[in-house]
PDB file of C-alpha atoms in Angstrom:
ATOM      1  CA  UNK Z 789      54.728 -11.877  16.532  1.00 51.00           C
ATOM      2  CA  UNK Z 790      54.982 -13.303  19.957  1.00 59.00           C
ATOM      3  CA  UNK Z 791      53.299 -10.123  21.587  1.00 82.00           C
ATOM      4  CA  UNK Z 792      50.474 -10.861  19.568  1.00 91.00           C
ATOM      5  CA  UNK Z 793      47.480 -12.925  20.897  1.00 90.00           C
ATOM      6  CA  UNK Z 794      46.027 -15.963  19.199  1.00 92.00           C
ATOM      7  CA  UNK Z 795      41.856 -15.695  19.124  1.00 93.00           C
ATOM      8  CA  UNK Z 796      41.535 -18.136  21.732  1.00 93.00           C
ATOM      9  CA  UNK Z 797      43.265 -16.154  24.421  1.00 91.00           C
ATOM     10  CA  UNK Z 798      41.563 -12.977  23.255  1.00 92.00           C
ATOM     11  CA  UNK Z 799      38.288 -14.865  23.620  1.00 93.00           C
ATOM     12  CA  UNK Z 800      39.462 -15.790  27.184  1.00 93.00           C
ATOM     13  CA  UNK Z 801      40.540 -12.157  27.901  1.00 90.00           C
ATOM     14  CA  UNK Z 802      37.206 -10.682  26.509  1.00 91.00           C
ATOM     15  CA  UNK Z 803      34.677 -12.953  27.488  1.00 92.00           C
ATOM     16  CA  UNK Z 804      33.405 -13.184  23.957  1.00 93.00           C
ATOM     17  CA  UNK Z 805      33.111 -16.266  22.113  1.00 94.00           C
ATOM     18  CA  UNK Z 806      35.804 -17.082  19.466  1.00 94.00           C
ATOM     19  CA  UNK Z 807      33.040 -17.718  16.979  1.00 95.00           C
ATOM     20  CA  UNK Z 808      31.979 -13.812  17.486  1.00 94.00           C
ATOM     21  CA  UNK Z 809      35.358 -12.560  17.135  1.00 94.00           C
ATOM     22  CA  UNK Z 810      35.701 -14.384  13.939  1.00 94.00           C
ATOM     23  CA  UNK Z 811      32.513 -12.960  12.647  1.00 93.00           C
ATOM     24  CA  UNK Z 812      33.276  -9.540  13.625  1.00 93.00           C
ATOM     25  CA  UNK Z 813      37.096  -9.905  12.160  1.00 92.00           C
ATOM     26  CA  UNK Z 814      35.540 -11.236   8.880  1.00 93.00           C
ATOM     27  CA  UNK Z 815      33.023  -7.996   8.829  1.00 91.00           C
ATOM     28  CA  UNK Z 816      36.044  -5.640   9.163  1.00 89.00           C
ATOM     29  CA  UNK Z 817      35.092  -4.393  12.582  1.00 91.00           C
ATOM     30  CA  UNK Z 818      38.173  -5.927  14.525  1.00 92.00           C
ATOM     31  CA  UNK Z 819      40.646  -7.042  11.810  1.00 91.00           C
ATOM     32  CA  UNK Z 820      43.790  -9.516  12.871  1.00 92.00           C
ATOM     33  CA  UNK Z 821      47.204  -7.479  13.098  1.00 91.00           C
ATOM     34  CA  UNK Z 822      48.784 -10.741  11.564  1.00 92.00           C
ATOM     35  CA  UNK Z 823      48.441 -13.923  10.370  1.00 91.00           C
ATOM     36  CA  UNK Z 824      50.598 -16.998  10.988  1.00 90.00           C
ATOM     37  CA  UNK Z 825      52.341 -18.840   8.479  1.00 88.00           C
ATOM     38  CA  UNK Z 826      49.445 -21.368   8.700  1.00 90.00           C
ATOM     39  CA  UNK Z 827      46.799 -18.660   8.478  1.00 91.00           C
ATOM     40  CA  UNK Z 828      45.787 -18.133  12.184  1.00 91.00           C
ATOM     41  CA  UNK Z 829      44.953 -14.806  13.406  1.00 93.00           C
ATOM     42  CA  UNK Z 830      46.773 -12.869  15.823  1.00 93.00           C
ATOM     43  CA  UNK Z 831      45.672  -9.863  17.507  1.00 92.00           C
ATOM     44  CA  UNK Z 832      47.230  -6.701  19.156  1.00 89.00           C
ATOM     45  CA  UNK Z 833      47.244  -5.231  22.549  1.00 81.00           C
ATOM     46  CA  UNK Z 834      44.300  -2.758  21.245  1.00 87.00           C
ATOM     47  CA  UNK Z 835      42.008  -5.417  19.902  1.00 90.00           C
ATOM     48  CA  UNK Z 836      40.300  -6.135  23.342  1.00 90.00           C
ATOM     49  CA  UNK Z 837      39.288  -2.639  23.823  1.00 90.00           C
ATOM     50  CA  UNK Z 838      38.096  -2.497  20.129  1.00 90.00           C
ATOM     51  CA  UNK Z 839      36.317  -5.766  20.815  1.00 92.00           C
ATOM     52  CA  UNK Z 840      34.436  -3.819  24.025  1.00 92.00           C
ATOM     53  CA  UNK Z 841      33.388  -1.117  22.108  1.00 91.00           C
ATOM     54  CA  UNK Z 842      31.956  -2.780  19.181  1.00 92.00           C
ATOM     55  CA  UNK Z 843      30.131  -4.989  21.501  1.00 91.00           C
ATOM     56  CA  UNK Z 844      28.779  -2.048  23.368  1.00 91.00           C
ATOM     57  CA  UNK Z 845      27.462  -0.390  20.020  1.00 91.00           C
ATOM     58  CA  UNK Z 846      26.153  -3.925  18.876  1.00 90.00           C
ATOM     59  CA  UNK Z 847      24.163  -4.036  21.976  1.00 90.00           C
ATOM     60  CA  UNK Z 848      22.697  -0.628  21.965  1.00 88.00           C
ATOM     61  CA  UNK Z 849      21.407  -1.574  18.333  1.00 89.00           C
ATOM     62  CA  UNK Z 850      23.903   0.104  16.177  1.00 90.00           C
ATOM     63  CA  UNK Z 851      24.387  -1.584  12.779  1.00 89.00           C
ATOM     64  CA  UNK Z 852      27.762  -2.430  11.500  1.00 89.00           C
ATOM     65  CA  UNK Z 853      27.746   0.742   8.840  1.00 89.00           C
ATOM     66  CA  UNK Z 854      27.729   3.025  12.071  1.00 90.00           C
ATOM     67  CA  UNK Z 855      29.983   0.752  13.972  1.00 91.00           C
ATOM     68  CA  UNK Z 856      32.588   1.103  11.142  1.00 90.00           C
ATOM     69  CA  UNK Z 857      32.235   4.879  11.065  1.00 90.00           C
ATOM     70  CA  UNK Z 858      32.845   5.031  14.674  1.00 91.00           C
ATOM     71  CA  UNK Z 859      35.881   2.942  14.426  1.00 89.00           C
ATOM     72  CA  UNK Z 860      37.057   4.425  11.601  1.00 87.00           C
ATOM     73  CA  UNK Z 861      36.795   8.163  13.228  1.00 88.00           C
ATOM     74  CA  UNK Z 862      34.333   9.306  10.779  1.00 84.00           C
ATOM     75  CA  UNK Z 863      32.131  10.026  13.820  1.00 85.00           C
ATOM     76  CA  UNK Z 864      32.213  10.014  17.351  1.00 88.00           C
ATOM     77  CA  UNK Z 865      30.307   7.588  19.827  1.00 87.00           C
ATOM     78  CA  UNK Z 866      28.071  10.427  20.807  1.00 91.00           C
ATOM     79  CA  UNK Z 867      27.254  11.441  17.433  1.00 90.00           C
ATOM     80  CA  UNK Z 868      26.615   7.848  16.429  1.00 87.00           C
ATOM     81  CA  UNK Z 869      24.589   7.491  19.832  1.00 88.00           C
ATOM     82  CA  UNK Z 870      22.322  10.638  18.783  1.00 91.00           C
ATOM     83  CA  UNK Z 871      21.533   9.615  15.218  1.00 86.00           C
ATOM     84  CA  UNK Z 872      20.735   5.977  16.806  1.00 87.00           C
ATOM     85  CA  UNK Z 873      18.549   7.626  19.539  1.00 90.00           C
ATOM     86  CA  UNK Z 874      16.767   9.477  17.092  1.00 88.00           C
ATOM     87  CA  UNK Z 875      16.042   6.220  15.062  1.00 85.00           C
ATOM     88  CA  UNK Z 876      14.954   4.485  17.969  1.00 88.00           C
ATOM     89  CA  UNK Z 877      12.391   6.924  18.966  1.00 90.00           C
ATOM     90  CA  UNK Z 878      10.496   6.701  15.725  1.00 87.00           C
ATOM     91  CA  UNK Z 879      10.532   2.953  16.121  1.00 89.00           C
ATOM     92  CA  UNK Z 880       9.440   2.930  19.636  1.00 92.00           C
ATOM     93  CA  UNK Z 881       6.486   5.729  18.667  1.00 92.00           C
ATOM     94  CA  UNK Z 882       5.397   3.238  15.780  1.00 92.00           C
ATOM     95  CA  UNK Z 883       5.475   0.131  18.181  1.00 93.00           C
ATOM     96  CA  UNK Z 884       3.478   1.859  21.141  1.00 94.00           C
ATOM     97  CA  UNK Z 885       0.707   2.517  18.438  1.00 94.00           C
ATOM     98  CA  UNK Z 886       1.117  -0.979  17.062  1.00 94.00           C
ATOM     99  CA  UNK Z 887       0.798  -2.270  21.004  1.00 95.00           C
ATOM    100  CA  UNK Z 888      -2.570   0.120  21.502  1.00 95.00           C
ATOM    101  CA  UNK Z 889      -4.311  -1.702  18.341  1.00 96.00           C
ATOM    102  CA  UNK Z 890      -3.470  -4.958  19.447  1.00 95.00           C
ATOM    103  CA  UNK Z 891      -4.123  -4.494  22.832  1.00 95.00           C
ATOM    104  CA  UNK Z 892      -7.638  -2.763  21.964  1.00 96.00           C
ATOM    105  CA  UNK Z 893      -8.390  -5.437  19.392  1.00 96.00           C
ATOM    106  CA  UNK Z 894      -7.696  -8.255  21.804  1.00 96.00           C
ATOM    107  CA  UNK Z 895      -9.684  -6.631  24.392  1.00 95.00           C
ATOM    108  CA  UNK Z 896     -12.814  -6.414  21.987  1.00 94.00           C
ATOM    109  CA  UNK Z 897     -12.256  -9.100  20.217  1.00 96.00           C
ATOM    110  CA  UNK Z 898     -12.142  -7.655  16.864  1.00 96.00           C
ATOM    111  CA  UNK Z 899     -12.505  -9.146  13.714  1.00 95.00           C
ATOM    112  CA  UNK Z 900     -10.237  -8.619  10.689  1.00 94.00           C
ATOM    113  CA  UNK Z 901     -12.224  -5.510   9.615  1.00 94.00           C
ATOM    114  CA  UNK Z 902     -12.357  -3.846  12.842  1.00 95.00           C
ATOM    115  CA  UNK Z 903      -8.608  -4.512  13.425  1.00 95.00           C
ATOM    116  CA  UNK Z 904      -7.680  -2.871   9.967  1.00 95.00           C
ATOM    117  CA  UNK Z 905     -10.052   0.077  10.978  1.00 94.00           C
ATOM    118  CA  UNK Z 906      -8.304   0.370  14.396  1.00 95.00           C
ATOM    119  CA  UNK Z 907      -4.773   0.462  12.715  1.00 94.00           C
ATOM    120  CA  UNK Z 908      -5.465   2.930  10.331  1.00 95.00           C
ATOM    121  CA  UNK Z 909      -6.799   5.298  13.008  1.00 95.00           C
ATOM    122  CA  UNK Z 910      -3.659   4.775  15.218  1.00 94.00           C
ATOM    123  CA  UNK Z 911      -1.333   5.594  12.191  1.00 93.00           C
ATOM    124  CA  UNK Z 912      -3.009   8.680  10.963  1.00 93.00           C
ATOM    125  CA  UNK Z 913      -0.464  11.563  10.492  1.00 92.00           C
ATOM    126  CA  UNK Z 914      -0.756  14.879  12.346  1.00 91.00           C
ATOM    127  CA  UNK Z 915      -2.392  16.393   9.280  1.00 94.00           C
ATOM    128  CA  UNK Z 916      -4.637  13.648   8.974  1.00 95.00           C
ATOM    129  CA  UNK Z 917      -5.354  13.920  12.541  1.00 95.00           C
ATOM    130  CA  UNK Z 918      -5.980  17.396  12.186  1.00 93.00           C
ATOM    131  CA  UNK Z 919      -8.484  17.081   9.489  1.00 95.00           C
ATOM    132  CA  UNK Z 920     -10.542  14.747  11.521  1.00 95.00           C
ATOM    133  CA  UNK Z 921     -10.593  16.999  14.437  1.00 94.00           C
ATOM    134  CA  UNK Z 922     -11.444  19.974  12.141  1.00 92.00           C
ATOM    135  CA  UNK Z 923     -14.392  17.937  10.477  1.00 94.00           C
ATOM    136  CA  UNK Z 924     -15.774  16.849  13.866  1.00 94.00           C
ATOM    137  CA  UNK Z 925     -16.030  19.889  15.118  1.00 90.00           C
ATOM    138  CA  UNK Z 926     -17.245  21.195  12.049  1.00 89.00           C
ATOM    139  CA  UNK Z 927     -20.088  18.755  12.289  1.00 91.00           C
ATOM    140  CA  UNK Z 928     -21.070  19.706  15.655  1.00 88.00           C
ATOM    141  CA  UNK Z 929     -20.735  23.457  15.210  1.00 84.00           C
ATOM    142  CA  UNK Z 930     -21.190  24.386  11.288  1.00 80.00           C
ATOM    143  CA  UNK Z 931     -23.516  25.819   9.676  1.00 75.00           C
ATOM    144  CA  UNK Z 932     -23.812  28.989  11.256  1.00 68.00           C
ATOM    145  CA  UNK Z 933     -23.641  27.916  15.096  1.00 68.00           C
ATOM    146  CA  UNK Z 934     -20.177  28.941  15.607  1.00 60.00           C
ATOM    147  CA  UNK Z 935     -20.267  31.661  17.923  1.00 62.00           C
ATOM    148  CA  UNK Z 936     -18.080  33.469  20.468  1.00 64.00           C
ATOM    149  CA  UNK Z 937     -19.215  31.304  23.249  1.00 63.00           C
ATOM    150  CA  UNK Z 938     -18.508  27.966  21.204  1.00 70.00           C
ATOM    151  CA  UNK Z 939     -14.857  29.022  21.417  1.00 72.00           C
ATOM    152  CA  UNK Z 940     -14.058  27.601  24.919  1.00 74.00           C
ATOM    153  CA  UNK Z 941     -16.537  24.434  24.073  1.00 76.00           C
ATOM    154  CA  UNK Z 942     -14.606  23.784  20.872  1.00 80.00           C
ATOM    155  CA  UNK Z 943     -11.324  23.758  22.979  1.00 81.00           C
ATOM    156  CA  UNK Z 944     -12.713  21.283  25.369  1.00 81.00           C
ATOM    157  CA  UNK Z 945     -13.516  18.847  22.574  1.00 83.00           C
ATOM    158  CA  UNK Z 946     -10.266  19.117  20.848  1.00 89.00           C
ATOM    159  CA  UNK Z 947      -8.041  16.291  21.306  1.00 93.00           C
ATOM    160  CA  UNK Z 948      -4.135  16.796  21.243  1.00 92.00           C
ATOM    161  CA  UNK Z 949      -2.356  13.658  21.025  1.00 93.00           C
ATOM    162  CA  UNK Z 950       1.269  14.182  21.831  1.00 92.00           C
ATOM    163  CA  UNK Z 951       4.120  12.988  19.543  1.00 87.00           C
ATOM    164  CA  UNK Z 952       5.401  10.938  22.474  1.00 89.00           C
ATOM    165  CA  UNK Z 953       2.108   9.671  23.827  1.00 93.00           C
ATOM    166  CA  UNK Z 954       2.196   6.332  25.847  1.00 94.00           C
ATOM    167  CA  UNK Z 955       0.299   3.425  25.039  1.00 93.00           C
ATOM    168  CA  UNK Z 956      -2.954   4.682  26.981  1.00 95.00           C
ATOM    169  CA  UNK Z 957      -3.231   7.778  25.304  1.00 96.00           C
ATOM    170  CA  UNK Z 958      -2.781   6.307  22.083  1.00 96.00           C
ATOM    171  CA  UNK Z 959      -5.756   3.820  22.914  1.00 96.00           C
ATOM    172  CA  UNK Z 960      -7.733   6.862  24.154  1.00 96.00           C
ATOM    173  CA  UNK Z 961      -6.981   8.275  20.745  1.00 97.00           C
ATOM    174  CA  UNK Z 962      -8.158   5.392  18.657  1.00 97.00           C
ATOM    175  CA  UNK Z 963     -11.367   5.252  20.437  1.00 96.00           C
ATOM    176  CA  UNK Z 964     -11.951   9.155  20.323  1.00 97.00           C
ATOM    177  CA  UNK Z 965     -11.513   8.820  16.486  1.00 96.00           C
ATOM    178  CA  UNK Z 966     -13.857   6.032  16.270  1.00 96.00           C
ATOM    179  CA  UNK Z 967     -16.422   8.138  18.463  1.00 95.00           C
ATOM    180  CA  UNK Z 968     -15.805  11.457  16.109  1.00 95.00           C
ATOM    181  CA  UNK Z 969     -16.525   9.660  12.888  1.00 95.00           C
ATOM    182  CA  UNK Z 970     -19.747   8.095  14.369  1.00 96.00           C
ATOM    183  CA  UNK Z 971     -22.610  10.192  12.546  1.00 96.00           C
ATOM    184  CA  UNK Z 972     -24.872   9.634  15.319  1.00 94.00           C
ATOM    185  CA  UNK Z 973     -22.769  10.633  18.030  1.00 94.00           C
ATOM    186  CA  UNK Z 974     -21.988  13.897  15.840  1.00 94.00           C
ATOM    187  CA  UNK Z 975     -25.447  14.536  15.802  1.00 92.00           C
ATOM    188  CA  UNK Z 976     -26.138  14.171  19.579  1.00 90.00           C
ATOM    189  CA  UNK Z 977     -23.485  16.844  20.324  1.00 90.00           C
ATOM    190  CA  UNK Z 978     -25.123  18.887  17.544  1.00 89.00           C
ATOM    191  CA  UNK Z 979     -28.338  18.690  19.133  1.00 86.00           C
ATOM    192  CA  UNK Z 980     -26.638  19.854  22.398  1.00 83.00           C
ATOM    193  CA  UNK Z 981     -25.026  22.765  20.745  1.00 82.00           C
ATOM    194  CA  UNK Z 982     -28.337  23.356  19.262  1.00 82.00           C
ATOM    195  CA  UNK Z 983     -30.238  23.433  22.622  1.00 78.00           C
ATOM    196  CA  UNK Z 984     -27.407  25.184  24.379  1.00 74.00           C
ATOM    197  CA  UNK Z 985     -27.650  28.012  21.618  1.00 73.00           C
ATOM    198  CA  UNK Z 986     -31.310  28.767  21.983  1.00 71.00           C
ATOM    199  CA  UNK Z 987     -30.649  29.703  25.361  1.00 61.00           C
ATOM    200  CA  UNK Z 988     -28.887  32.732  24.324  1.00 58.00           C
ATOM    201  CA  UNK Z 989     -30.226  36.140  24.062  1.00 52.00           C
ATOM    202  CA  UNK Z 990     -29.582  38.328  21.107  1.00 50.00           C
ATOM    203  CA  UNK Z 991     -26.888  40.156  22.715  1.00 52.00           C
ATOM    204  CA  UNK Z 992     -26.007  38.473  25.487  1.00 53.00           C
ATOM    205  CA  UNK Z 993     -24.818  35.627  27.381  1.00 53.00           C
ATOM    206  CA  UNK Z 994     -26.935  32.294  27.458  1.00 53.00           C
ATOM    207  CA  UNK Z 995     -29.438  31.823  29.845  1.00 59.00           C
ATOM    208  CA  UNK Z 996     -28.413  29.023  32.706  1.00 64.00           C
ATOM    209  CA  UNK Z 997     -28.151  25.743  31.175  1.00 75.00           C
ATOM    210  CA  UNK Z 998     -30.942  23.715  32.717  1.00 81.00           C
ATOM    211  CA  UNK Z 999     -28.564  20.451  32.411  1.00 84.00           C
ATOM    212  CA  UNK Z1000     -25.883  22.678  34.540  1.00 85.00           C
ATOM    213  CA  UNK Z1001     -28.637  23.736  36.932  1.00 89.00           C
ATOM    214  CA  UNK Z1002     -29.861  20.029  37.192  1.00 92.00           C
ATOM    215  CA  UNK Z1003     -26.110  18.914  37.836  1.00 91.00           C
ATOM    216  CA  UNK Z1004     -25.865  21.619  40.687  1.00 92.00           C
ATOM    217  CA  UNK Z1005     -28.823  20.600  42.538  1.00 92.00           C
ATOM    218  CA  UNK Z1006     -28.852  16.640  42.194  1.00 94.00           C
ATOM    219  CA  UNK Z1007     -24.974  16.647  42.808  1.00 93.00           C
ATOM    220  CA  UNK Z1008     -25.577  16.982  47.050  1.00 94.00           C
ATOM    221  CA  UNK Z1009     -28.135  14.178  46.994  1.00 94.00           C
ATOM    222  CA  UNK Z1010     -26.321  11.866  45.157  1.00 93.00           C
ATOM    223  CA  UNK Z1011     -22.966  12.401  47.423  1.00 93.00           C
ATOM    224  CA  UNK Z1012     -25.504  11.917  50.437  1.00 95.00           C
ATOM    225  CA  UNK Z1013     -26.892   8.348  49.050  1.00 95.00           C
ATOM    226  CA  UNK Z1014     -30.339   9.516  48.655  1.00 94.00           C
ATOM    227  CA  UNK Z1015     -32.686   8.292  46.031  1.00 94.00           C
ATOM    228  CA  UNK Z1016     -35.513  10.476  44.336  1.00 93.00           C
ATOM    229  CA  UNK Z1017     -38.186   8.478  46.252  1.00 90.00           C
ATOM    230  CA  UNK Z1018     -36.422   8.962  49.769  1.00 93.00           C
ATOM    231  CA  UNK Z1019     -38.313  11.624  52.124  1.00 89.00           C
ATOM    232  CA  UNK Z1020     -35.026  13.528  52.431  1.00 92.00           C
ATOM    233  CA  UNK Z1021     -34.442  13.709  48.569  1.00 93.00           C
ATOM    234  CA  UNK Z1022     -37.791  16.076  48.205  1.00 92.00           C
ATOM    235  CA  UNK Z1023     -35.784  19.285  48.211  1.00 93.00           C
ATOM    236  CA  UNK Z1024     -33.791  17.802  45.550  1.00 93.00           C
ATOM    237  CA  UNK Z1025     -36.534  17.065  43.434  1.00 92.00           C
ATOM    238  CA  UNK Z1026     -38.152  20.197  43.849  1.00 93.00           C
ATOM    239  CA  UNK Z1027     -35.106  21.920  42.658  1.00 92.00           C
ATOM    240  CA  UNK Z1028     -35.179  19.598  39.438  1.00 92.00           C
ATOM    241  CA  UNK Z1029     -38.727  20.519  38.902  1.00 91.00           C
ATOM    242  CA  UNK Z1030     -37.933  24.071  39.211  1.00 90.00           C
ATOM    243  CA  UNK Z1031     -35.028  23.908  36.168  1.00 87.00           C
ATOM    244  CA  UNK Z1032     -37.615  23.868  33.357  1.00 84.00           C
ATOM    245  CA  UNK Z1033     -40.950  22.380  32.092  1.00 87.00           C
ATOM    246  CA  UNK Z1034     -41.053  18.861  33.624  1.00 88.00           C
ATOM    247  CA  UNK Z1035     -42.145  17.249  30.023  1.00 88.00           C
ATOM    248  CA  UNK Z1036     -39.477  19.410  27.809  1.00 88.00           C
ATOM    249  CA  UNK Z1037     -36.468  19.009  30.696  1.00 90.00           C
ATOM    250  CA  UNK Z1038     -37.153  15.153  30.809  1.00 91.00           C
ATOM    251  CA  UNK Z1039     -36.914  14.943  27.147  1.00 89.00           C
ATOM    252  CA  UNK Z1040     -34.031  16.707  26.949  1.00 87.00           C
ATOM    253  CA  UNK Z1041     -32.260  14.921  29.959  1.00 91.00           C
ATOM    254  CA  UNK Z1042     -33.159  11.785  28.297  1.00 90.00           C
ATOM    255  CA  UNK Z1043     -31.744  12.599  24.955  1.00 86.00           C
ATOM    256  CA  UNK Z1044     -28.303  13.902  26.770  1.00 87.00           C
ATOM    257  CA  UNK Z1045     -28.199  10.386  28.894  1.00 90.00           C
ATOM    258  CA  UNK Z1046     -26.045   8.741  26.351  1.00 91.00           C
ATOM    259  CA  UNK Z1047     -23.071   6.970  27.685  1.00 93.00           C
ATOM    260  CA  UNK Z1048     -20.983   8.016  24.715  1.00 94.00           C
ATOM    261  CA  UNK Z1049     -21.018  11.617  26.133  1.00 91.00           C
ATOM    262  CA  UNK Z1050     -19.553  10.577  29.404  1.00 94.00           C
ATOM    263  CA  UNK Z1051     -16.850   8.175  27.450  1.00 95.00           C
ATOM    264  CA  UNK Z1052     -16.031  10.897  25.181  1.00 95.00           C
ATOM    265  CA  UNK Z1053     -15.204  13.554  27.801  1.00 93.00           C
ATOM    266  CA  UNK Z1054     -13.010  10.783  29.781  1.00 96.00           C
ATOM    267  CA  UNK Z1055     -11.110   9.640  26.119  1.00 96.00           C
ATOM    268  CA  UNK Z1056     -10.561  13.705  25.760  1.00 95.00           C
ATOM    269  CA  UNK Z1057      -9.102  13.875  29.669  1.00 96.00           C
ATOM    270  CA  UNK Z1058      -6.871  11.043  28.984  1.00 96.00           C
ATOM    271  CA  UNK Z1059      -5.466  11.866  25.667  1.00 96.00           C
ATOM    272  CA  UNK Z1060      -4.892  15.760  26.552  1.00 95.00           C
ATOM    273  CA  UNK Z1061      -3.357  15.006  30.218  1.00 94.00           C
ATOM    274  CA  UNK Z1062      -6.456  16.562  32.103  1.00 94.00           C
ATOM    275  CA  UNK Z1063      -8.116  15.625  35.401  1.00 95.00           C
ATOM    276  CA  UNK Z1064     -10.702  12.798  34.942  1.00 93.00           C
ATOM    277  CA  UNK Z1065     -13.961  14.575  34.587  1.00 91.00           C
ATOM    278  CA  UNK Z1066     -16.984  14.196  36.752  1.00 90.00           C
ATOM    279  CA  UNK Z1067     -19.610  11.705  34.948  1.00 92.00           C
ATOM    280  CA  UNK Z1068     -22.930  13.478  34.017  1.00 92.00           C
ATOM    281  CA  UNK Z1069     -24.810   9.979  33.609  1.00 93.00           C
ATOM    282  CA  UNK Z1070     -25.572   9.410  37.613  1.00 94.00           C
ATOM    283  CA  UNK Z1071     -26.888  13.114  37.739  1.00 94.00           C
ATOM    284  CA  UNK Z1072     -29.060  12.467  34.539  1.00 94.00           C
ATOM    285  CA  UNK Z1073     -30.171   9.166  35.774  1.00 94.00           C
ATOM    286  CA  UNK Z1074     -30.951  10.759  39.219  1.00 95.00           C
ATOM    287  CA  UNK Z1075     -32.864  13.833  37.603  1.00 94.00           C
ATOM    288  CA  UNK Z1076     -34.985  11.612  35.137  1.00 94.00           C
ATOM    289  CA  UNK Z1077     -36.007   9.135  37.795  1.00 94.00           C
ATOM    290  CA  UNK Z1078     -37.051  12.264  39.767  1.00 93.00           C
ATOM    291  CA  UNK Z1079     -39.197  13.524  36.839  1.00 92.00           C
ATOM    292  CA  UNK Z1080     -40.441  10.284  35.826  1.00 91.00           C
ATOM    293  CA  UNK Z1081     -41.777   9.844  39.557  1.00 89.00           C
ATOM    294  CA  UNK Z1082     -43.245  13.516  39.826  1.00 84.00           C
ATOM    295  CA  UNK Z1083     -45.203  12.888  36.431  1.00 73.00           C
ATOM    296  CA  UNK Z1084     -46.509   9.451  37.739  1.00 65.00           C
ATOM    297  CA  UNK Z1085     -47.604  11.096  40.926  1.00 51.00           C
ATOM    298  CA  UNK Z1086     -49.594  13.705  39.210  1.00 56.00           C
ATOM    299  CA  UNK Z1087     -51.370  11.073  37.169  1.00 51.00           C
TER     300      UNK Z1087
END
């Protein structure tokens, strides 16, 4: 009995409070080796090491059942750590999704209805995410529009949210899901796909897309800081006019000049870890202004 330590001395040696040691002792994690006739606890030499292990496991978040299993040699510390690490990963993923929802809601000043929608989109299962993506793609390319040329486009429109996505990618997924569910946005992309399809020959590749041609000829003028009305921009304006019949081209560019299109591409890049895309809006705005000015001059 003389070689055993009273609880106060054990507390001094371990840096733990008497209250903590007593609680762990009562829980069966570090039981006393003996008691005095008056009922005071006494602990053996191994108690300090046992307390240190319990403290470490507690700080790592293991519950009492897991700690008891380690102390009873029913599982090793490594095995207990692996189980707990896996559980923590699940919890961390859930916390990231909650954080993403709350971040978006705070930024937007969302009401209760929008907050509920954001949460539903954030916690969709992998199967539910896949269903939303397929439904979106079918809305854009369904009803006979799917053709060999669409395969690459479909891939470029498909988000793949990693299971371990960080908050930024989850935020991008939530916003993408909102866009993908928007009937007006689906209709916009459907119209773009149909216009692209009309440029195809029966048995060959599509003709050069007017929008792609406009982008090619306008980009240098934009990079040079030229506005459509500047004298140095005349060759670029002429090149825009050569991309198609002015009225038809203007209507098409105005229809495509929707900020949701660029935002959609930006969100996809963030979700999939792609390089940030070059926005199309500045090109479209430049070309639209050039076409309008040209029409005004002709009048």
